[in-house]
JSON list of N, CA and C in Angstrom, two decimals:
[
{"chain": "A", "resi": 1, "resn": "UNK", "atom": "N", "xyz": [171.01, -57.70, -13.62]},
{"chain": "A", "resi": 1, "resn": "UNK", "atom": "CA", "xyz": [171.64, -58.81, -14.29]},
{"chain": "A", "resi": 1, "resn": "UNK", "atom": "C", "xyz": [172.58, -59.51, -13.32]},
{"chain": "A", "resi": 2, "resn": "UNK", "atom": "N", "xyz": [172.55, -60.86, -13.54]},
{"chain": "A", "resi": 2, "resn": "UNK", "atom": "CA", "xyz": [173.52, -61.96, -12.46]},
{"chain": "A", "resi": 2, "resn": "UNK", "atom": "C", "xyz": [174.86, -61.69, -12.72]},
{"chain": "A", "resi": 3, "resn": "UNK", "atom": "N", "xyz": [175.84, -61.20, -12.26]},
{"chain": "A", "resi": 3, "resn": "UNK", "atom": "CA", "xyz": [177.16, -60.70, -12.77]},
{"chain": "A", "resi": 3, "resn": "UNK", "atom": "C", "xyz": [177.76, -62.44, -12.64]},
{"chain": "A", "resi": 4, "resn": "UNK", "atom": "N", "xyz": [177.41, -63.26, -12.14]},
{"chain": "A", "resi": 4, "resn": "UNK", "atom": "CA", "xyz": [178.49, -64.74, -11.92]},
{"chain": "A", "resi": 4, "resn": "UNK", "atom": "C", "xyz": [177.40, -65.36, -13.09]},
{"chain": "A", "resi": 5, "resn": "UNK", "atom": "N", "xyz": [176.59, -65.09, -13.49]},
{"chain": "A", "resi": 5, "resn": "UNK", "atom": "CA", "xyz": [175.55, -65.58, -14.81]},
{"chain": "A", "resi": 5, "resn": "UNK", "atom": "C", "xyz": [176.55, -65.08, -16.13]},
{"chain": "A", "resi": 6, "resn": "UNK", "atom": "N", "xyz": [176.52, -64.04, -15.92]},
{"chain": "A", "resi": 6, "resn": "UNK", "atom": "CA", "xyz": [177.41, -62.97, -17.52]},
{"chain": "A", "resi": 6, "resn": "UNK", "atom": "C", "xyz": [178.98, -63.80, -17.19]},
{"chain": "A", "resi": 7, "resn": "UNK", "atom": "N", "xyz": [179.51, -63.84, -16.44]},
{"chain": "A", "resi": 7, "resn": "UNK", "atom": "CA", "xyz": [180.58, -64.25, -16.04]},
{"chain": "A", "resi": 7, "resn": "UNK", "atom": "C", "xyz": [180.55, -65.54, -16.96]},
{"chain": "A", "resi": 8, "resn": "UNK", "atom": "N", "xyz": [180.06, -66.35, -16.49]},
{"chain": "A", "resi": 8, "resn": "UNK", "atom": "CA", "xyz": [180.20, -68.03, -16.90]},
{"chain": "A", "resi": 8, "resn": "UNK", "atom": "C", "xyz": [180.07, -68.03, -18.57]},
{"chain": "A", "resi": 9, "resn": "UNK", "atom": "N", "xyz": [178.94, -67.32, -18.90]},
{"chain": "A", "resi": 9, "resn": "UNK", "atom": "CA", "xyz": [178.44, -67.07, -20.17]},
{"chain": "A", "resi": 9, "resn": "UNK", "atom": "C", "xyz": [179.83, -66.34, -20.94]},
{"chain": "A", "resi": 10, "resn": "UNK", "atom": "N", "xyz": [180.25, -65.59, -20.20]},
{"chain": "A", "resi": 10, "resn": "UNK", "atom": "CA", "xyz": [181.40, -64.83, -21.24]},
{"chain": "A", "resi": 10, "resn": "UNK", "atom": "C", "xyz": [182.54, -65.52, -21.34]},
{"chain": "A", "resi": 11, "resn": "UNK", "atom": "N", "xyz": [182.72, -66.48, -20.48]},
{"chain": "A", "resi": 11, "resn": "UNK", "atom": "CA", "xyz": [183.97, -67.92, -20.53]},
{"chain": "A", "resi": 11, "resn": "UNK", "atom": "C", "xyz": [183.36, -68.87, -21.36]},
{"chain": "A", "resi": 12, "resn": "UNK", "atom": "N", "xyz": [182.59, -69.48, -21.08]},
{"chain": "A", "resi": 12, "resn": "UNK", "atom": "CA", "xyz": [182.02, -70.03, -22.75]},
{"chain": "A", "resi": 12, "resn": "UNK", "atom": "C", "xyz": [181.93, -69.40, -24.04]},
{"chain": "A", "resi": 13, "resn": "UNK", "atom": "N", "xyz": [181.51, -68.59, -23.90]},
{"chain": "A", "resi": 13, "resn": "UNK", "atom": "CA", "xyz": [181.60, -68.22, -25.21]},
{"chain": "A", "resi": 13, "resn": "UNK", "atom": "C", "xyz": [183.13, -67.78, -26.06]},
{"chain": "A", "resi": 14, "resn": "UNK", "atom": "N", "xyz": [184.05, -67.61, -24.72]},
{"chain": "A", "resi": 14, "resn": "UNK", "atom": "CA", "xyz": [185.39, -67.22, -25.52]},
{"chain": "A", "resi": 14, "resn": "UNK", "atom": "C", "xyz": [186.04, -68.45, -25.72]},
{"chain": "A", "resi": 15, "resn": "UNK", "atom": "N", "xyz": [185.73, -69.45, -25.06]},
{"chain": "A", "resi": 15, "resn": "UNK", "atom": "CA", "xyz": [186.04, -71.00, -25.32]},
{"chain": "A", "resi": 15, "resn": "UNK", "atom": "C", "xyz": [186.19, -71.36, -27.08]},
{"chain": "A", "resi": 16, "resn": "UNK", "atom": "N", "xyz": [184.45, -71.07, -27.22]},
{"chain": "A", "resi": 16, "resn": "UNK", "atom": "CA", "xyz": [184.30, -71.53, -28.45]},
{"chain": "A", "resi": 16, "resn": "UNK", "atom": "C", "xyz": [184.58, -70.39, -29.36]},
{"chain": "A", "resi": 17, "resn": "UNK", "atom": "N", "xyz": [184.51, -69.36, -29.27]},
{"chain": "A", "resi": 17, "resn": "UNK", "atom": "CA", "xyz": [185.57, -68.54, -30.33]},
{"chain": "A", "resi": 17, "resn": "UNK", "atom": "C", "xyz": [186.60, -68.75, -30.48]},
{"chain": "A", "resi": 18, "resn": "UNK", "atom": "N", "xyz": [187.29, -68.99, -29.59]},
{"chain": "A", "resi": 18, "resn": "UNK", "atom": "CA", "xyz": [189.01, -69.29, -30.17]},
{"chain": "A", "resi": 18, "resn": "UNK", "atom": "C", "xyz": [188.81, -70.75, -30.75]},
{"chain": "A", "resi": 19, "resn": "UNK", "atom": "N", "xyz": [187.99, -71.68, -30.14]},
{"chain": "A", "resi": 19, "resn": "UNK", "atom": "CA", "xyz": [188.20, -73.16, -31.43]},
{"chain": "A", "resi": 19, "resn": "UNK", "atom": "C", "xyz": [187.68, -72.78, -32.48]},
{"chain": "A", "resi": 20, "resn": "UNK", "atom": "N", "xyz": [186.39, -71.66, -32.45]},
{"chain": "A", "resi": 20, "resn": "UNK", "atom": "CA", "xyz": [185.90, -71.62, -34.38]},
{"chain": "A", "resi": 20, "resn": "UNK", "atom": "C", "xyz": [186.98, -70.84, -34.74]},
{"chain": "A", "resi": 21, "resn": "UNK", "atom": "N", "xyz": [187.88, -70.09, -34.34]},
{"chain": "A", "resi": 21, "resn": "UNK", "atom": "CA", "xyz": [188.56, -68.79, -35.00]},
{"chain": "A", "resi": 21, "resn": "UNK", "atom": "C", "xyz": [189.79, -70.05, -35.41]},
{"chain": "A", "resi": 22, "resn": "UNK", "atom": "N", "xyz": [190.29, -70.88, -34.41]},
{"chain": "A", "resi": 22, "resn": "UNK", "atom": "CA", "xyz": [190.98, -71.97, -34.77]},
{"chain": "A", "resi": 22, "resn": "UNK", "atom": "C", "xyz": [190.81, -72.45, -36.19]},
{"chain": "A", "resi": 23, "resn": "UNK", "atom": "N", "xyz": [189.52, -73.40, -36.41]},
{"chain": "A", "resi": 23, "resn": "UNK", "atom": "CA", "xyz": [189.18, -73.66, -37.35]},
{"chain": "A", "resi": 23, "resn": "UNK", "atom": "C", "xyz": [189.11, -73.33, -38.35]},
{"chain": "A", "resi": 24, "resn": "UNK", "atom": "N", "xyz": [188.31, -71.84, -38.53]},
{"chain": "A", "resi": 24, "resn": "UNK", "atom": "CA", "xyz": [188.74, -70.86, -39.63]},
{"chain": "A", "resi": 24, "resn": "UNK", "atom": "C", "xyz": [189.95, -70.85, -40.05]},
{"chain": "A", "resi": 25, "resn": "UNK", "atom": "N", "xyz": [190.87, -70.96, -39.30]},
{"chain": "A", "resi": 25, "resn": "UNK", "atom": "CA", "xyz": [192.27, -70.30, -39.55]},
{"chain": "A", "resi": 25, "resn": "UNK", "atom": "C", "xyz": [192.68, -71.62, -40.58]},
{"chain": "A", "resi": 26, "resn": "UNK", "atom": "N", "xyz": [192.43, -73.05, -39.71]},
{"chain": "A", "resi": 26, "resn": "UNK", "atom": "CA", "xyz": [193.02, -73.88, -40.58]},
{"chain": "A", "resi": 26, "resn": "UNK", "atom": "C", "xyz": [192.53, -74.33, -41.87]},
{"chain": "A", "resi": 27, "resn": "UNK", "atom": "N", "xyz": [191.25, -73.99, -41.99]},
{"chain": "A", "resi": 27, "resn": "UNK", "atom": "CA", "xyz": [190.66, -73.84, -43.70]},
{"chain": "A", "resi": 27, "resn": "UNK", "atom": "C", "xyz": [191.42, -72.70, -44.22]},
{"chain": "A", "resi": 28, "resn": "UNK", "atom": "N", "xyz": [191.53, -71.51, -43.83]},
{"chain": "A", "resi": 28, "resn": "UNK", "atom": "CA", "xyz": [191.88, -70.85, -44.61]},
{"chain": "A", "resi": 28, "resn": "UNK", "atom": "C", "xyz": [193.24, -70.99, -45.37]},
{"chain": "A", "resi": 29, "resn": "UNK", "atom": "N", "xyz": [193.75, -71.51, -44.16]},
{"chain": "A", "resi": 29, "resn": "UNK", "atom": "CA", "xyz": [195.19, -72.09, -44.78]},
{"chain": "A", "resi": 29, "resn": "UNK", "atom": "C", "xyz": [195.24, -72.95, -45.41]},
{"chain": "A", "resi": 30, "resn": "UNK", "atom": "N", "xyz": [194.50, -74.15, -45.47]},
{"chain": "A", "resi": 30, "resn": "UNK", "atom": "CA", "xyz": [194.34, -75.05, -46.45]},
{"chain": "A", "resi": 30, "resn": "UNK", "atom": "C", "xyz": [193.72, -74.27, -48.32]},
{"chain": "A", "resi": 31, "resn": "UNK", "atom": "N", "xyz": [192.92, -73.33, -48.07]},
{"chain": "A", "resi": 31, "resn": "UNK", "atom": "CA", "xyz": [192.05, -73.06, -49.05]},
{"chain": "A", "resi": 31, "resn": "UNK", "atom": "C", "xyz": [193.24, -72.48, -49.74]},
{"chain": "A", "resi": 32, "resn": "UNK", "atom": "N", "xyz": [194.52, -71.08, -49.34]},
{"chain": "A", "resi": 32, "resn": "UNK", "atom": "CA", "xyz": [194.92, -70.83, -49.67]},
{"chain": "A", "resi": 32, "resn": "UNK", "atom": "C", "xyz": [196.03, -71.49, -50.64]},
{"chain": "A", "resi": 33, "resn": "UNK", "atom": "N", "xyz": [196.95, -72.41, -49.73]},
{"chain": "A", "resi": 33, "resn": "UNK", "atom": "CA", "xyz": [197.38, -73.49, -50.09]},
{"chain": "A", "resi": 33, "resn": "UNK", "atom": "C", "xyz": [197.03, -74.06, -51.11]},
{"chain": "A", "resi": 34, "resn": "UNK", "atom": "N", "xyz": [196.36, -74.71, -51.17]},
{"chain": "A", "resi": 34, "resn": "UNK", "atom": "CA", "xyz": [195.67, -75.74, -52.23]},
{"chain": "A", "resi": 34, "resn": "UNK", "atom": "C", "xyz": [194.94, -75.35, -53.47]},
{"chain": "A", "resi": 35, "resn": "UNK", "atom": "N", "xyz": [193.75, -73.68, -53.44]},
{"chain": "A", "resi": 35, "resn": "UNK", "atom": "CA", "xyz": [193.61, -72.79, -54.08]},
{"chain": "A", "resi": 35, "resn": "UNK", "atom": "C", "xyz": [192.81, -74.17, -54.96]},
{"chain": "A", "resi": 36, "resn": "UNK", "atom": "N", "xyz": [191.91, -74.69, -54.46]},
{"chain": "A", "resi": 36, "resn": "UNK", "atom": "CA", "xyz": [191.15, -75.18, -54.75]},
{"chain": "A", "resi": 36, "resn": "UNK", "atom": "C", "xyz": [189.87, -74.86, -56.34]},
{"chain": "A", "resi": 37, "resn": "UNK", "atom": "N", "xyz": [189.53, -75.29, -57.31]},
{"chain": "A", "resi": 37, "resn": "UNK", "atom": "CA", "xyz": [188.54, -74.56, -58.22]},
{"chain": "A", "resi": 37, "resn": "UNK", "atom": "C", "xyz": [187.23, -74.37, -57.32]},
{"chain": "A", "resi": 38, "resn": "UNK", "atom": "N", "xyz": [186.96, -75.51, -56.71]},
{"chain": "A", "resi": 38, "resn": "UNK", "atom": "CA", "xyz": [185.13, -75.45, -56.39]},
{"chain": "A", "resi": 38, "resn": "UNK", "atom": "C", "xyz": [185.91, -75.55, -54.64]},
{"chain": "A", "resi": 39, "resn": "UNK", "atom": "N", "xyz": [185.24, -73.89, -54.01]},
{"chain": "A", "resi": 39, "resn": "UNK", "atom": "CA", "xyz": [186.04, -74.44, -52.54]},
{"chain": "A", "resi": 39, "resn": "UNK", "atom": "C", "xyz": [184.82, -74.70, -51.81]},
{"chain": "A", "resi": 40, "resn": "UNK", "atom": "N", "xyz": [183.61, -75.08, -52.11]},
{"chain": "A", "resi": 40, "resn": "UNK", "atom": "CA", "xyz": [182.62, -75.40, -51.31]},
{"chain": "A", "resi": 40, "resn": "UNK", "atom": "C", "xyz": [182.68, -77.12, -51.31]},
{"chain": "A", "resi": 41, "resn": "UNK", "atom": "N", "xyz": [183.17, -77.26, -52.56]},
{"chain": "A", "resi": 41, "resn": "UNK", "atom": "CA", "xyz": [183.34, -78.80, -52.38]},
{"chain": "A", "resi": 41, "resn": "UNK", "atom": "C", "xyz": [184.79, -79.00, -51.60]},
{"chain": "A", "resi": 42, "resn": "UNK", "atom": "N", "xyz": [185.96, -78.41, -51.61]},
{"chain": "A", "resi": 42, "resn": "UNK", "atom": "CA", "xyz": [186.65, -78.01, -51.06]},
{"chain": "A", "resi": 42, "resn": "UNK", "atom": "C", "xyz": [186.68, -78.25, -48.80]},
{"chain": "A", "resi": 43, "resn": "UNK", "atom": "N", "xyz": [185.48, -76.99, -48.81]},
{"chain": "A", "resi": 43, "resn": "UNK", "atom": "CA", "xyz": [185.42, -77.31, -47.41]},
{"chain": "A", "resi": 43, "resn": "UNK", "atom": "C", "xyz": [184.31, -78.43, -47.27]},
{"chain": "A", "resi": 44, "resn": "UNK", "atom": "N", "xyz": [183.73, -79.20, -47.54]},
{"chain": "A", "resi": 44, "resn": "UNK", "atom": "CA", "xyz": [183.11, -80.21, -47.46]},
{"chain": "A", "resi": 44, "resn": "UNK", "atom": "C", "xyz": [183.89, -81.37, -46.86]},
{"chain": "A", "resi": 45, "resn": "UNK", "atom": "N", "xyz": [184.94, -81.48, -47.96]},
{"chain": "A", "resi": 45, "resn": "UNK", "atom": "CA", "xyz": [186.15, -82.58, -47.87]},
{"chain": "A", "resi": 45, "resn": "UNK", "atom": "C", "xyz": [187.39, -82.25, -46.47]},
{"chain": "A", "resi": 46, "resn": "UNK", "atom": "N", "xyz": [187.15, -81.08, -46.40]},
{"chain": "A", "resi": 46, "resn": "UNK", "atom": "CA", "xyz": [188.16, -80.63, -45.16]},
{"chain": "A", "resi": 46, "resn": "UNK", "atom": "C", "xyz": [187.84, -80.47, -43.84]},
{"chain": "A", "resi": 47, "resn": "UNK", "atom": "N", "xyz": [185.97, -80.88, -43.88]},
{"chain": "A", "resi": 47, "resn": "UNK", "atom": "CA", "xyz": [185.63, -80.98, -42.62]},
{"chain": "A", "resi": 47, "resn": "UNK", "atom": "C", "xyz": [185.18, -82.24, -42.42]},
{"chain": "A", "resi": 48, "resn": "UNK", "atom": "N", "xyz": [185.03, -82.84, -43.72]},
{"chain": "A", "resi": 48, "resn": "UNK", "atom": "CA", "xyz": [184.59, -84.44, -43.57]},
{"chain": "A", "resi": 48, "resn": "UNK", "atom": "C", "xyz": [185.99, -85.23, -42.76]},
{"chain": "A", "resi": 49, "resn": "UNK", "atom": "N", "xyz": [187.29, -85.00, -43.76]},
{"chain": "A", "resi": 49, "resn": "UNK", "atom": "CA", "xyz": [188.42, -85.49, -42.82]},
{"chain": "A", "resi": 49, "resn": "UNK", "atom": "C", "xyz": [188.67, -85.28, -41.57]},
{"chain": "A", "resi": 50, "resn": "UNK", "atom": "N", "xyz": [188.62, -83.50, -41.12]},
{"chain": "A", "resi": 50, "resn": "UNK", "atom": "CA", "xyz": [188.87, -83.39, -39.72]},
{"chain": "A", "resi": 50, "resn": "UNK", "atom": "C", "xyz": [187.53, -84.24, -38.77]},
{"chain": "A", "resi": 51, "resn": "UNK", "atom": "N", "xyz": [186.33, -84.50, -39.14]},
{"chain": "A", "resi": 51, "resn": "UNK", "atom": "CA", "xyz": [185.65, -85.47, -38.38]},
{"chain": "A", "resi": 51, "resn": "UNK", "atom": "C", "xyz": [186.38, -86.92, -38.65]},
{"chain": "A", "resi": 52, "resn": "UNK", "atom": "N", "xyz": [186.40, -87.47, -39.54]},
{"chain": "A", "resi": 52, "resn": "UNK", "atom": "CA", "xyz": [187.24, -88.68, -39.76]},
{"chain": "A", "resi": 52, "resn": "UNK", "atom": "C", "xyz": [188.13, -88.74, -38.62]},
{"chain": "A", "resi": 53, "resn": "UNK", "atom": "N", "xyz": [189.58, -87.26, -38.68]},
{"chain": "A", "resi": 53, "resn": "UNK", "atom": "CA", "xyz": [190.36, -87.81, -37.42]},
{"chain": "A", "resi": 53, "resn": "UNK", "atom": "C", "xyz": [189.71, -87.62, -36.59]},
{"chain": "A", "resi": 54, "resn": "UNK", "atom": "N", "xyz": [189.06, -86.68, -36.09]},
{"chain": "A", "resi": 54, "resn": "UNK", "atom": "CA", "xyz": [188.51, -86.92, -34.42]},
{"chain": "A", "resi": 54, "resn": "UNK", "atom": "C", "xyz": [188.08, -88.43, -34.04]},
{"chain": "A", "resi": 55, "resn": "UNK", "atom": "N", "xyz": [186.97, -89.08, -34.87]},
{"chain": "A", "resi": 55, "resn": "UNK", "atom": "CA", "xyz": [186.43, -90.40, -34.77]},
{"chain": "A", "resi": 55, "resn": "UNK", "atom": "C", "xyz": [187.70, -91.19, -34.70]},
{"chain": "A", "resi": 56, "resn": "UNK", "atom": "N", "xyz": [188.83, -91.40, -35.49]},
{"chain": "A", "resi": 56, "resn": "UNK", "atom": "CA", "xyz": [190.00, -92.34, -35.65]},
{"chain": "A", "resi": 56, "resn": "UNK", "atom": "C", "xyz": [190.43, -91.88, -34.00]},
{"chain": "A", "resi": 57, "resn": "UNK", "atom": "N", "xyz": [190.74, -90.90, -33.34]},
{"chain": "A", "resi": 57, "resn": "UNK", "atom": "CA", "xyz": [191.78, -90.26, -32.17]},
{"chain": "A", "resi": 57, "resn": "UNK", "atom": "C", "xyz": [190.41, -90.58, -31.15]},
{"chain": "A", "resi": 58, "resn": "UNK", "atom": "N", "xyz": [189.05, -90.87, -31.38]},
{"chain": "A", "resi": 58, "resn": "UNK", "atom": "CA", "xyz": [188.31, -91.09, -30.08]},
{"chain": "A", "resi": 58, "resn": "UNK", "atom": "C", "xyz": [188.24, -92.70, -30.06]},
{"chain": "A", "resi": 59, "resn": "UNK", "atom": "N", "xyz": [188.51, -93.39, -31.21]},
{"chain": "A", "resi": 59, "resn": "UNK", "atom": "CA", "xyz": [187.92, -94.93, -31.08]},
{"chain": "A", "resi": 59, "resn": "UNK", "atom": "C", "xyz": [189.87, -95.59, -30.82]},
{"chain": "A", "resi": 60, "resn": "UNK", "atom": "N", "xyz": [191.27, -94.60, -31.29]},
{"chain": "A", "resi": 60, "resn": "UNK", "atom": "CA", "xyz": [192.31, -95.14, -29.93]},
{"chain": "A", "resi": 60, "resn": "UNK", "atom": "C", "xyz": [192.38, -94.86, -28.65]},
{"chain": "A", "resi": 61, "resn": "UNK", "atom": "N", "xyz": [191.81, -93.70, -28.14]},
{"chain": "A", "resi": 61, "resn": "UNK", "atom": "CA", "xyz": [191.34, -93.55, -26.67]},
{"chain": "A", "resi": 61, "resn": "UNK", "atom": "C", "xyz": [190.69, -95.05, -26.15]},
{"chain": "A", "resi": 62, "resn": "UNK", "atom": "N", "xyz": [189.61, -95.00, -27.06]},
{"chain": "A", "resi": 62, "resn": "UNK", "atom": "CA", "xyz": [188.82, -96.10, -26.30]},
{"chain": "A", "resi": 62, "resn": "UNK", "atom": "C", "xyz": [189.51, -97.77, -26.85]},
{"chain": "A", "resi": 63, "resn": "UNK", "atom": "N", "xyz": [190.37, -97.93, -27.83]},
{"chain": "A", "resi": 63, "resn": "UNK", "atom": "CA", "xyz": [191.05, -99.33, -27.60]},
{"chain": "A", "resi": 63, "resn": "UNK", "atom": "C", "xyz": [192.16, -98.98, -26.18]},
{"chain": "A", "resi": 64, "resn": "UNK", "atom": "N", "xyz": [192.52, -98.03, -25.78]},
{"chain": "A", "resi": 64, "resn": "UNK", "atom": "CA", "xyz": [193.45, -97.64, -25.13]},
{"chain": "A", "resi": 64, "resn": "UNK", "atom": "C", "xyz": [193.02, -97.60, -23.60]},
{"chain": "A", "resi": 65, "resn": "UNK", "atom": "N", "xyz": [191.88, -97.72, -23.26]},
{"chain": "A", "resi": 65, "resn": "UNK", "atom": "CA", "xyz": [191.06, -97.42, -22.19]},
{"chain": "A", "resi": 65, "resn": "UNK", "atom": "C", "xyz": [189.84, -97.86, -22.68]},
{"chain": "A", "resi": 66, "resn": "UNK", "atom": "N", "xyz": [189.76, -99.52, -22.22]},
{"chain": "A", "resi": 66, "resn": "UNK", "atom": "CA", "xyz": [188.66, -100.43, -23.08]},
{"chain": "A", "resi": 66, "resn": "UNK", "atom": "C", "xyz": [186.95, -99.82, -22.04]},
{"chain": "A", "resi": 67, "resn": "UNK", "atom": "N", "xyz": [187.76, -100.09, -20.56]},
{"chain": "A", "resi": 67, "resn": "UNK", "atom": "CA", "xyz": [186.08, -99.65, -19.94]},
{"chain": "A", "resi": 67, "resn": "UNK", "atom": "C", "xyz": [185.90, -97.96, -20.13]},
{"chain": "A", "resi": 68, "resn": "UNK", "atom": "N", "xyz": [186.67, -97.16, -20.74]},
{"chain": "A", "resi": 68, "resn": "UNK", "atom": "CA", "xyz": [185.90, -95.68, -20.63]},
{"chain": "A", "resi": 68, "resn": "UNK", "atom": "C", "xyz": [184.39, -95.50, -20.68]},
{"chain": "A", "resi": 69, "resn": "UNK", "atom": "N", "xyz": [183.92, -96.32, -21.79]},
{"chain": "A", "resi": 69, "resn": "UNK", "atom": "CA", "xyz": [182.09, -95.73, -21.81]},
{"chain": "A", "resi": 69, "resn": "UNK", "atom": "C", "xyz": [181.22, -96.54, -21.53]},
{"chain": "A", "resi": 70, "resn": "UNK", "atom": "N", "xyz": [181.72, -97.22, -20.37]},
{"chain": "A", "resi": 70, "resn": "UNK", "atom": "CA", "xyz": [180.94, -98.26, -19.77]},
{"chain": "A", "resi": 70, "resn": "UNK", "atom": "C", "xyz": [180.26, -97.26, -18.62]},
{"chain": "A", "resi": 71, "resn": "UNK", "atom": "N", "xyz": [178.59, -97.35, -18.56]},
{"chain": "A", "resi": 71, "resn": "UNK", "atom": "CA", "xyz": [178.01, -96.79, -18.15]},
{"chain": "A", "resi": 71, "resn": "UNK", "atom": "C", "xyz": [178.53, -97.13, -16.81]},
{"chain": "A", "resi": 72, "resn": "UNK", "atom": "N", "xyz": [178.03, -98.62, -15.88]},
{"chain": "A", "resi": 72, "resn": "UNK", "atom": "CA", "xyz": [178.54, -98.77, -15.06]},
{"chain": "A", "resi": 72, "resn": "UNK", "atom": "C", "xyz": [179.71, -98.64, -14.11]},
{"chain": "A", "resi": 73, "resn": "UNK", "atom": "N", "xyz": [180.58, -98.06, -14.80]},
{"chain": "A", "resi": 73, "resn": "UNK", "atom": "CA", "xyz": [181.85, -97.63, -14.10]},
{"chain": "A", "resi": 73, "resn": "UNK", "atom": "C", "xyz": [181.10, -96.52, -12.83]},
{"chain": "A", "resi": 74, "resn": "UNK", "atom": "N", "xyz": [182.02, -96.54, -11.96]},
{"chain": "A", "resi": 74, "resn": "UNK", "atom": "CA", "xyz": [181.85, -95.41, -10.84]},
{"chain": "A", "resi": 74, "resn": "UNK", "atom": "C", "xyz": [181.94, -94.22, -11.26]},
{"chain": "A", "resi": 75, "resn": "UNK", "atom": "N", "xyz": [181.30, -93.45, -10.65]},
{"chain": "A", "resi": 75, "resn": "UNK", "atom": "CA", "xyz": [181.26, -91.66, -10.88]},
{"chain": "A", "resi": 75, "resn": "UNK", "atom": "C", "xyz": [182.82, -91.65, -9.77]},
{"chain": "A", "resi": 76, "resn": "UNK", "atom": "N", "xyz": [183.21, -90.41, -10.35]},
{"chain": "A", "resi": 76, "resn": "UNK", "atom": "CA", "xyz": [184.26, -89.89, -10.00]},
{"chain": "A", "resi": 76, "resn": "UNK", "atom": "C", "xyz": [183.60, -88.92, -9.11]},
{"chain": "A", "resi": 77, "resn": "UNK", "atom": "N", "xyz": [184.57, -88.86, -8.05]},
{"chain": "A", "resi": 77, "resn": "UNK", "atom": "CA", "xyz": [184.41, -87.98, -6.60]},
{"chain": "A", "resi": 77, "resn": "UNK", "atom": "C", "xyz": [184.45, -86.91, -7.03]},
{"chain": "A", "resi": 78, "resn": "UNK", "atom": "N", "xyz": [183.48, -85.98, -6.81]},
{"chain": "A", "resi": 78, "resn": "UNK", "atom": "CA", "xyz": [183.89, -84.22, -6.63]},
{"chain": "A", "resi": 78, "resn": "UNK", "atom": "C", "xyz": [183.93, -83.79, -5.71]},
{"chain": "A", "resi": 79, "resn": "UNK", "atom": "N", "xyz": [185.23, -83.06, -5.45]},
{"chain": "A", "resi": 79, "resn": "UNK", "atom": "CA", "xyz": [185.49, -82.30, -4.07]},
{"chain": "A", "resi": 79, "resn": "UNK", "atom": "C", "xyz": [184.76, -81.27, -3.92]},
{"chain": "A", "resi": 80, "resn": "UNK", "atom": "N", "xyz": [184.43, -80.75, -2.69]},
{"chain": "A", "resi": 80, "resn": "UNK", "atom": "CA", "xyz": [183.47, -80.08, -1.92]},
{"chain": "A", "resi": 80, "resn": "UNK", "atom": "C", "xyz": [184.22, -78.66, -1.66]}
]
């Protein structure tokens, strides 16, 4: 087995465990909180909003920095 293969693989993957364990955490706190009747409709609405803000916090980036996703822009240098 590639030990710098398992390597990379085991940094990704702890990446995205701590944002889902994140996530979890903040439904749960909401669910508790709020103690919702129907919590499937519940997390529906609590992941529909948290996409809502992401979209609202990516489209002031981009009034904020009008050329960001302009294909044509230059690639950025990577050092060697």
């Amino acid at each position: 087995m590639d030990s710098k293969k398992s390597t990379l693989s085991d940094v990704h993957s702890t990446e995205h465990e701590a944002e889902y364990m994140e996530v979890l955490s903040e439904l749960r706190e909401a669910v508790f909180r709020r103690r919702p009747a129907d919590v499937y409709q519940f997390c529906a609405q609590h992941f529909q909003q948290k996409l809502a803000e992401q979209r609202e916090g990516l489209l002031e980036l981009v009034k904020m920095h009008p050329g960001i996703l302009d294909s044509s822009a230059p690639p950025t240098a990577v050092a060697a």
